[in-house]
Amino acid sequence: MAKVAVILADGFEEIEALTVVDVLRRANIACHMVGFEARVTGSHAIQVQADRVFDGDLSEYDMIVLPGGMPGSAHLRDNEQLIAELQKFEQVGKKVAAICAAPIVLERAGLLEGRKFTCFPGVEEQITSGEHQTDLVVVDGNIVTSRGAGTALAFAYALVDLLGGDGQQLAHTMVY
């Protein structure tokens, strides 16, 4: 079974993180909230207890998911250990997903070169590589991106599909 790490840094966008966690768990996909600290506060002052604290090693996971939000995305982008893990994932072809402002993290890690991506409107101005799209969700090889809080369910269902589940069936049962 696939195993997913949703990375939480202070200032993360709650809908983007927790929707993914909820949907993946409904699909019976192992999903852990991995926080930079044990208790992480979102951009709307909602505190979340992480399942584990990030120690620099995400090798046990098949996918890393980066929620957006500010300053959460900037905290993710500026974490050298996370950047190194993303680069390792890219080298071995593991999946990486980012939503909203979080594609700035993929840019910093060098993962968008020659790839199509999407992000929150205006964030593309901070990204110098890749080819910006306006689709709700963009899948390019092992990289998945999405636009923002309003696209969180579409993003999560796409992740379920990519991880071997049936996102469309789950969407139907959730009345999406």
PDB file of C-alpha atoms in Angstrom:
ATOM      1  CA  MET A   1       0.000   0.000   0.000  1.00  0.00           C
ATOM      2  CA  ALA A   2       1.194   3.515  -0.819  1.00  0.00           C
ATOM      3  CA  LYS A   3       2.361   5.745   2.018  1.00  0.00           C
ATOM      4  CA  VAL A   4       2.077   9.546   1.894  1.00  0.00           C
ATOM      5  CA  ALA A   5       3.664  12.347   3.948  1.00  0.00           C
ATOM      6  CA  VAL A   6       1.813  15.669   4.088  1.00  0.00           C
ATOM      7  CA  ILE A   7       4.388  18.201   5.299  1.00  0.00           C
ATOM      8  CA  LEU A   8       3.162  20.870   7.724  1.00  0.00           C
ATOM      9  CA  ALA A   9       5.002  24.083   8.562  1.00  0.00           C
ATOM     10  CA  ASP A  10       3.563  26.996  10.534  1.00  0.00           C
ATOM     11  CA  GLY A  11       1.334  29.036   8.251  1.00  0.00           C
ATOM     12  CA  PHE A  12       0.119  26.116   6.094  1.00  0.00           C
ATOM     13  CA  GLU A  13      -3.283  26.384   4.416  1.00  0.00           C
ATOM     14  CA  GLU A  14      -5.560  24.171   6.494  1.00  0.00           C
ATOM     15  CA  ILE A  15      -8.030  23.201   3.747  1.00  0.00           C
ATOM     16  CA  GLU A  16      -5.258  22.130   1.406  1.00  0.00           C
ATOM     17  CA  ALA A  17      -3.528  19.961   3.991  1.00  0.00           C
ATOM     18  CA  LEU A  18      -6.454  18.459   5.849  1.00  0.00           C
ATOM     19  CA  THR A  19      -8.570  17.759   2.754  1.00  0.00           C
ATOM     20  CA  VAL A  20      -5.731  15.681   1.334  1.00  0.00           C
ATOM     21  CA  VAL A  21      -5.243  13.812   4.618  1.00  0.00           C
ATOM     22  CA  ASP A  22      -8.987  13.158   4.965  1.00  0.00           C
ATOM     23  CA  VAL A  23      -9.493  11.986   1.372  1.00  0.00           C
ATOM     24  CA  LEU A  24      -6.413   9.750   1.315  1.00  0.00           C
ATOM     25  CA  ARG A  25      -7.411   8.122   4.588  1.00  0.00           C
ATOM     26  CA  ARG A  26     -10.956   7.557   3.276  1.00  0.00           C
ATOM     27  CA  ALA A  27      -9.304   5.796   0.323  1.00  0.00           C
ATOM     28  CA  ASN A  28      -7.387   3.566   2.782  1.00  0.00           C
ATOM     29  CA  ILE A  29      -4.057   5.087   1.775  1.00  0.00           C
ATOM     30  CA  ALA A  30      -1.599   5.487   4.645  1.00  0.00           C
ATOM     31  CA  CYS A  31      -1.157   9.214   5.161  1.00  0.00           C
ATOM     32  CA  HIS A  32       0.864  10.920   7.877  1.00  0.00           C
ATOM     33  CA  MET A  33       0.930  14.575   8.814  1.00  0.00           C
ATOM     34  CA  VAL A  34       4.640  15.274   9.198  1.00  0.00           C
ATOM     35  CA  GLY A  35       5.189  18.573  10.978  1.00  0.00           C
ATOM     36  CA  PHE A  36       8.251  20.710  11.347  1.00  0.00           C
ATOM     37  CA  GLU A  37       7.130  20.667  14.986  1.00  0.00           C
ATOM     38  CA  ALA A  38       4.781  18.368  16.931  1.00  0.00           C
ATOM     39  CA  ARG A  39       2.064  21.041  16.975  1.00  0.00           C
ATOM     40  CA  VAL A  40       1.721  23.176  13.870  1.00  0.00           C
ATOM     41  CA  THR A  41      -0.457  26.275  13.441  1.00  0.00           C
ATOM     42  CA  GLY A  42      -2.114  26.925  10.105  1.00  0.00           C
ATOM     43  CA  SER A  43      -2.549  30.250   8.345  1.00  0.00           C
ATOM     44  CA  HIS A  44      -6.004  30.639   9.940  1.00  0.00           C
ATOM     45  CA  ALA A  45      -4.800  29.900  13.490  1.00  0.00           C
ATOM     46  CA  ILE A  46      -6.009  26.278  13.512  1.00  0.00           C
ATOM     47  CA  GLN A  47      -3.573  24.111  15.452  1.00  0.00           C
ATOM     48  CA  VAL A  48      -2.892  20.581  14.263  1.00  0.00           C
ATOM     49  CA  GLN A  49      -1.100  17.791  16.099  1.00  0.00           C
ATOM     50  CA  ALA A  50       1.329  16.175  13.653  1.00  0.00           C
ATOM     51  CA  ASP A  51       1.536  12.390  13.441  1.00  0.00           C
ATOM     52  CA  ARG A  52       5.303  12.708  13.529  1.00  0.00           C
ATOM     53  CA  VAL A  53       7.988  15.401  13.490  1.00  0.00           C
ATOM     54  CA  PHE A  54      10.108  15.834  10.350  1.00  0.00           C
ATOM     55  CA  ASP A  55      13.601  14.495  11.009  1.00  0.00           C
ATOM     56  CA  GLY A  56      15.016  14.966   7.522  1.00  0.00           C
ATOM     57  CA  ASP A  57      14.209  11.429   6.323  1.00  0.00           C
ATOM     58  CA  LEU A  58      11.099  10.717   4.258  1.00  0.00           C
ATOM     59  CA  SER A  59      12.455   7.633   2.475  1.00  0.00           C
ATOM     60  CA  GLU A  60       9.679   5.378   3.841  1.00  0.00           C
ATOM     61  CA  TYR A  61       7.085   7.356   1.858  1.00  0.00           C
ATOM     62  CA  ASP A  62       5.945   6.982  -1.747  1.00  0.00           C
ATOM     63  CA  MET A  63       4.675  10.558  -2.057  1.00  0.00           C
ATOM     64  CA  ILE A  64       5.337  13.925  -0.436  1.00  0.00           C
ATOM     65  CA  VAL A  65       2.471  16.439  -0.436  1.00  0.00           C
ATOM     66  CA  LEU A  66       3.171  20.138   0.143  1.00  0.00           C
ATOM     67  CA  PRO A  67       0.182  22.273   1.146  1.00  0.00           C
ATOM     68  CA  GLY A  68       0.246  25.953   0.282  1.00  0.00           C
ATOM     69  CA  GLY A  69      -0.559  28.914   2.453  1.00  0.00           C
ATOM     70  CA  MET A  70       1.687  31.701   3.622  1.00  0.00           C
ATOM     71  CA  PRO A  71       4.031  31.815   5.313  1.00  0.00           C
ATOM     72  CA  GLY A  72       3.837  27.988   5.316  1.00  0.00           C
ATOM     73  CA  SER A  73       5.047  27.623   1.725  1.00  0.00           C
ATOM     74  CA  ALA A  74       7.995  29.922   2.401  1.00  0.00           C
ATOM     75  CA  HIS A  75       8.924  27.861   5.479  1.00  0.00           C
ATOM     76  CA  LEU A  76       8.844  24.705   3.345  1.00  0.00           C
ATOM     77  CA  ARG A  77      10.907  26.364   0.608  1.00  0.00           C
ATOM     78  CA  ASP A  78      13.545  27.495   3.090  1.00  0.00           C
ATOM     79  CA  ASN A  79      14.054  24.093   4.760  1.00  0.00           C
ATOM     80  CA  GLU A  80      17.261  22.592   3.368  1.00  0.00           C
ATOM     81  CA  GLN A  81      16.466  19.070   4.606  1.00  0.00           C
ATOM     82  CA  LEU A  82      13.105  19.093   2.844  1.00  0.00           C
ATOM     83  CA  ILE A  83      14.672  20.364  -0.383  1.00  0.00           C
ATOM     84  CA  ALA A  84      17.207  17.501  -0.213  1.00  0.00           C
ATOM     85  CA  GLU A  85      14.419  14.944   0.316  1.00  0.00           C
ATOM     86  CA  LEU A  86      12.439  16.323  -2.634  1.00  0.00           C
ATOM     87  CA  GLN A  87      15.519  16.021  -4.835  1.00  0.00           C
ATOM     88  CA  LYS A  88      16.001  12.401  -3.697  1.00  0.00           C
ATOM     89  CA  PHE A  89      12.354  11.670  -4.539  1.00  0.00           C
ATOM     90  CA  GLU A  90      12.870  13.120  -8.013  1.00  0.00           C
ATOM     91  CA  GLN A  91      16.021  11.035  -8.569  1.00  0.00           C
ATOM     92  CA  VAL A  92      14.206   7.771  -7.856  1.00  0.00           C
ATOM     93  CA  GLY A  93      10.911   8.751  -9.519  1.00  0.00           C
ATOM     94  CA  LYS A  94       8.772   8.972  -6.395  1.00  0.00           C
ATOM     95  CA  LYS A  95       5.742  11.251  -6.493  1.00  0.00           C
ATOM     96  CA  VAL A  96       5.695  14.855  -5.247  1.00  0.00           C
ATOM     97  CA  ALA A  97       2.573  17.021  -5.046  1.00  0.00           C
ATOM     98  CA  ALA A  98       2.174  20.738  -4.288  1.00  0.00           C
ATOM     99  CA  ILE A  99      -0.839  23.021  -4.173  1.00  0.00           C
ATOM    100  CA  CYS A 100      -1.406  26.804  -4.119  1.00  0.00           C
ATOM    101  CA  ALA A 101       1.858  28.627  -3.305  1.00  0.00           C
ATOM    102  CA  ALA A 102       3.797  25.411  -2.589  1.00  0.00           C
ATOM    103  CA  PRO A 103       5.113  25.022  -6.167  1.00  0.00           C
ATOM    104  CA  ILE A 104       7.710  27.628  -5.072  1.00  0.00           C
ATOM    105  CA  VAL A 105       9.197  24.753  -3.071  1.00  0.00           C
ATOM    106  CA  LEU A 106       9.360  22.591  -6.195  1.00  0.00           C
ATOM    107  CA  GLU A 107      11.038  25.479  -8.023  1.00  0.00           C
ATOM    108  CA  ARG A 108      13.689  25.785  -5.303  1.00  0.00           C
ATOM    109  CA  ALA A 109      14.320  22.024  -5.449  1.00  0.00           C
ATOM    110  CA  GLY A 110      14.704  22.171  -9.247  1.00  0.00           C
ATOM    111  CA  LEU A 111      11.742  19.871  -9.886  1.00  0.00           C
ATOM    112  CA  LEU A 112       9.813  22.072 -12.331  1.00  0.00           C
ATOM    113  CA  GLU A 113      12.462  22.250 -15.061  1.00  0.00           C
ATOM    114  CA  GLY A 114      10.816  21.088 -18.302  1.00  0.00           C
ATOM    115  CA  ARG A 115       7.519  20.343 -16.509  1.00  0.00           C
ATOM    116  CA  LYS A 116       3.990  21.656 -16.726  1.00  0.00           C
ATOM    117  CA  PHE A 117       2.595  22.960 -13.435  1.00  0.00           C
ATOM    118  CA  THR A 118      -0.137  25.089 -11.928  1.00  0.00           C
ATOM    119  CA  CYS A 119      -0.320  27.198  -8.776  1.00  0.00           C
ATOM    120  CA  PHE A 120      -2.252  29.963  -7.037  1.00  0.00           C
ATOM    121  CA  PRO A 121      -2.757  32.891  -9.453  1.00  0.00           C
ATOM    122  CA  GLY A 122       0.245  35.217  -9.321  1.00  0.00           C
ATOM    123  CA  VAL A 123       2.627  32.687  -7.730  1.00  0.00           C
ATOM    124  CA  GLU A 124       3.834  31.698 -11.213  1.00  0.00           C
ATOM    125  CA  GLU A 125       5.642  35.062 -11.282  1.00  0.00           C
ATOM    126  CA  GLN A 126       8.026  33.648  -8.629  1.00  0.00           C
ATOM    127  CA  ILE A 127       8.731  30.535 -10.705  1.00  0.00           C
ATOM    128  CA  THR A 128      11.242  30.782 -13.524  1.00  0.00           C
ATOM    129  CA  SER A 129      11.252  27.173 -14.755  1.00  0.00           C
ATOM    130  CA  GLY A 130       8.512  24.953 -16.085  1.00  0.00           C
ATOM    131  CA  GLU A 131       5.431  25.773 -18.121  1.00  0.00           C
ATOM    132  CA  HIS A 132       2.567  27.349 -16.177  1.00  0.00           C
ATOM    133  CA  GLN A 133      -0.946  26.001 -16.829  1.00  0.00           C
ATOM    134  CA  THR A 134      -4.329  27.167 -15.513  1.00  0.00           C
ATOM    135  CA  ASP A 135      -5.949  23.728 -15.089  1.00  0.00           C
ATOM    136  CA  LEU A 136      -7.288  22.878 -11.613  1.00  0.00           C
ATOM    137  CA  VAL A 137      -4.837  19.978 -11.321  1.00  0.00           C
ATOM    138  CA  VAL A 138      -1.782  19.311 -13.487  1.00  0.00           C
ATOM    139  CA  VAL A 139      -0.010  15.950 -13.532  1.00  0.00           C
ATOM    140  CA  ASP A 140       3.356  15.843 -15.302  1.00  0.00           C
ATOM    141  CA  GLY A 141       5.165  12.580 -14.703  1.00  0.00           C
ATOM    142  CA  ASN A 142       5.722  12.186 -10.965  1.00  0.00           C
ATOM    143  CA  ILE A 143       4.863  15.860 -10.207  1.00  0.00           C
ATOM    144  CA  VAL A 144       1.301  16.912  -9.328  1.00  0.00           C
ATOM    145  CA  THR A 145       0.260  20.531  -8.768  1.00  0.00           C
ATOM    146  CA  SER A 146      -2.999  22.321  -8.075  1.00  0.00           C
ATOM    147  CA  ARG A 147      -4.247  25.909  -7.759  1.00  0.00           C
ATOM    148  CA  GLY A 148      -5.551  26.556  -4.247  1.00  0.00           C
ATOM    149  CA  ALA A 149      -8.029  25.961  -1.448  1.00  0.00           C
ATOM    150  CA  GLY A 150     -10.973  25.697  -3.836  1.00  0.00           C
ATOM    151  CA  THR A 151      -9.261  22.927  -5.806  1.00  0.00           C
ATOM    152  CA  ALA A 152      -8.249  20.843  -2.780  1.00  0.00           C
ATOM    153  CA  LEU A 153     -10.826  18.094  -3.364  1.00  0.00           C
ATOM    154  CA  ALA A 154      -9.979  17.752  -7.070  1.00  0.00           C
ATOM    155  CA  PHE A 155      -6.294  17.626  -6.071  1.00  0.00           C
ATOM    156  CA  ALA A 156      -6.914  14.962  -3.419  1.00  0.00           C
ATOM    157  CA  TYR A 157      -8.992  12.776  -5.771  1.00  0.00           C
ATOM    158  CA  ALA A 158      -6.230  12.997  -8.403  1.00  0.00           C
ATOM    159  CA  LEU A 159      -3.720  11.847  -5.776  1.00  0.00           C
ATOM    160  CA  VAL A 160      -5.944   8.873  -4.903  1.00  0.00           C
ATOM    161  CA  ASP A 161      -5.985   7.876  -8.583  1.00  0.00           C
ATOM    162  CA  LEU A 162      -2.205   8.225  -8.899  1.00  0.00           C
ATOM    163  CA  LEU A 163      -1.689   6.075  -5.828  1.00  0.00           C
ATOM    164  CA  GLY A 164      -3.766   3.217  -7.227  1.00  0.00           C
ATOM    165  CA  GLY A 165      -7.146   4.033  -5.721  1.00  0.00           C
ATOM    166  CA  ASP A 166     -10.387   5.079  -7.364  1.00  0.00           C
ATOM    167  CA  GLY A 167     -10.660   8.830  -6.870  1.00  0.00           C
ATOM    168  CA  GLN A 168     -13.770   9.130  -9.031  1.00  0.00           C
ATOM    169  CA  GLN A 169     -15.667   6.501  -7.042  1.00  0.00           C
ATOM    170  CA  LEU A 170     -14.637   8.177  -3.785  1.00  0.00           C
ATOM    171  CA  ALA A 171     -15.703  11.559  -5.182  1.00  0.00           C
ATOM    172  CA  HIS A 172     -19.087  10.067  -6.031  1.00  0.00           C
ATOM    173  CA  THR A 173     -19.554   8.645  -2.524  1.00  0.00           C
ATOM    174  CA  MET A 174     -18.613  12.050  -1.059  1.00  0.00           C
ATOM    175  CA  VAL A 175     -21.215  13.737  -3.329  1.00  0.00           C
ATOM    176  CA  TYR A 176     -18.608  15.750  -5.245  1.00  0.00           C
TER     177      TYR A 176
END
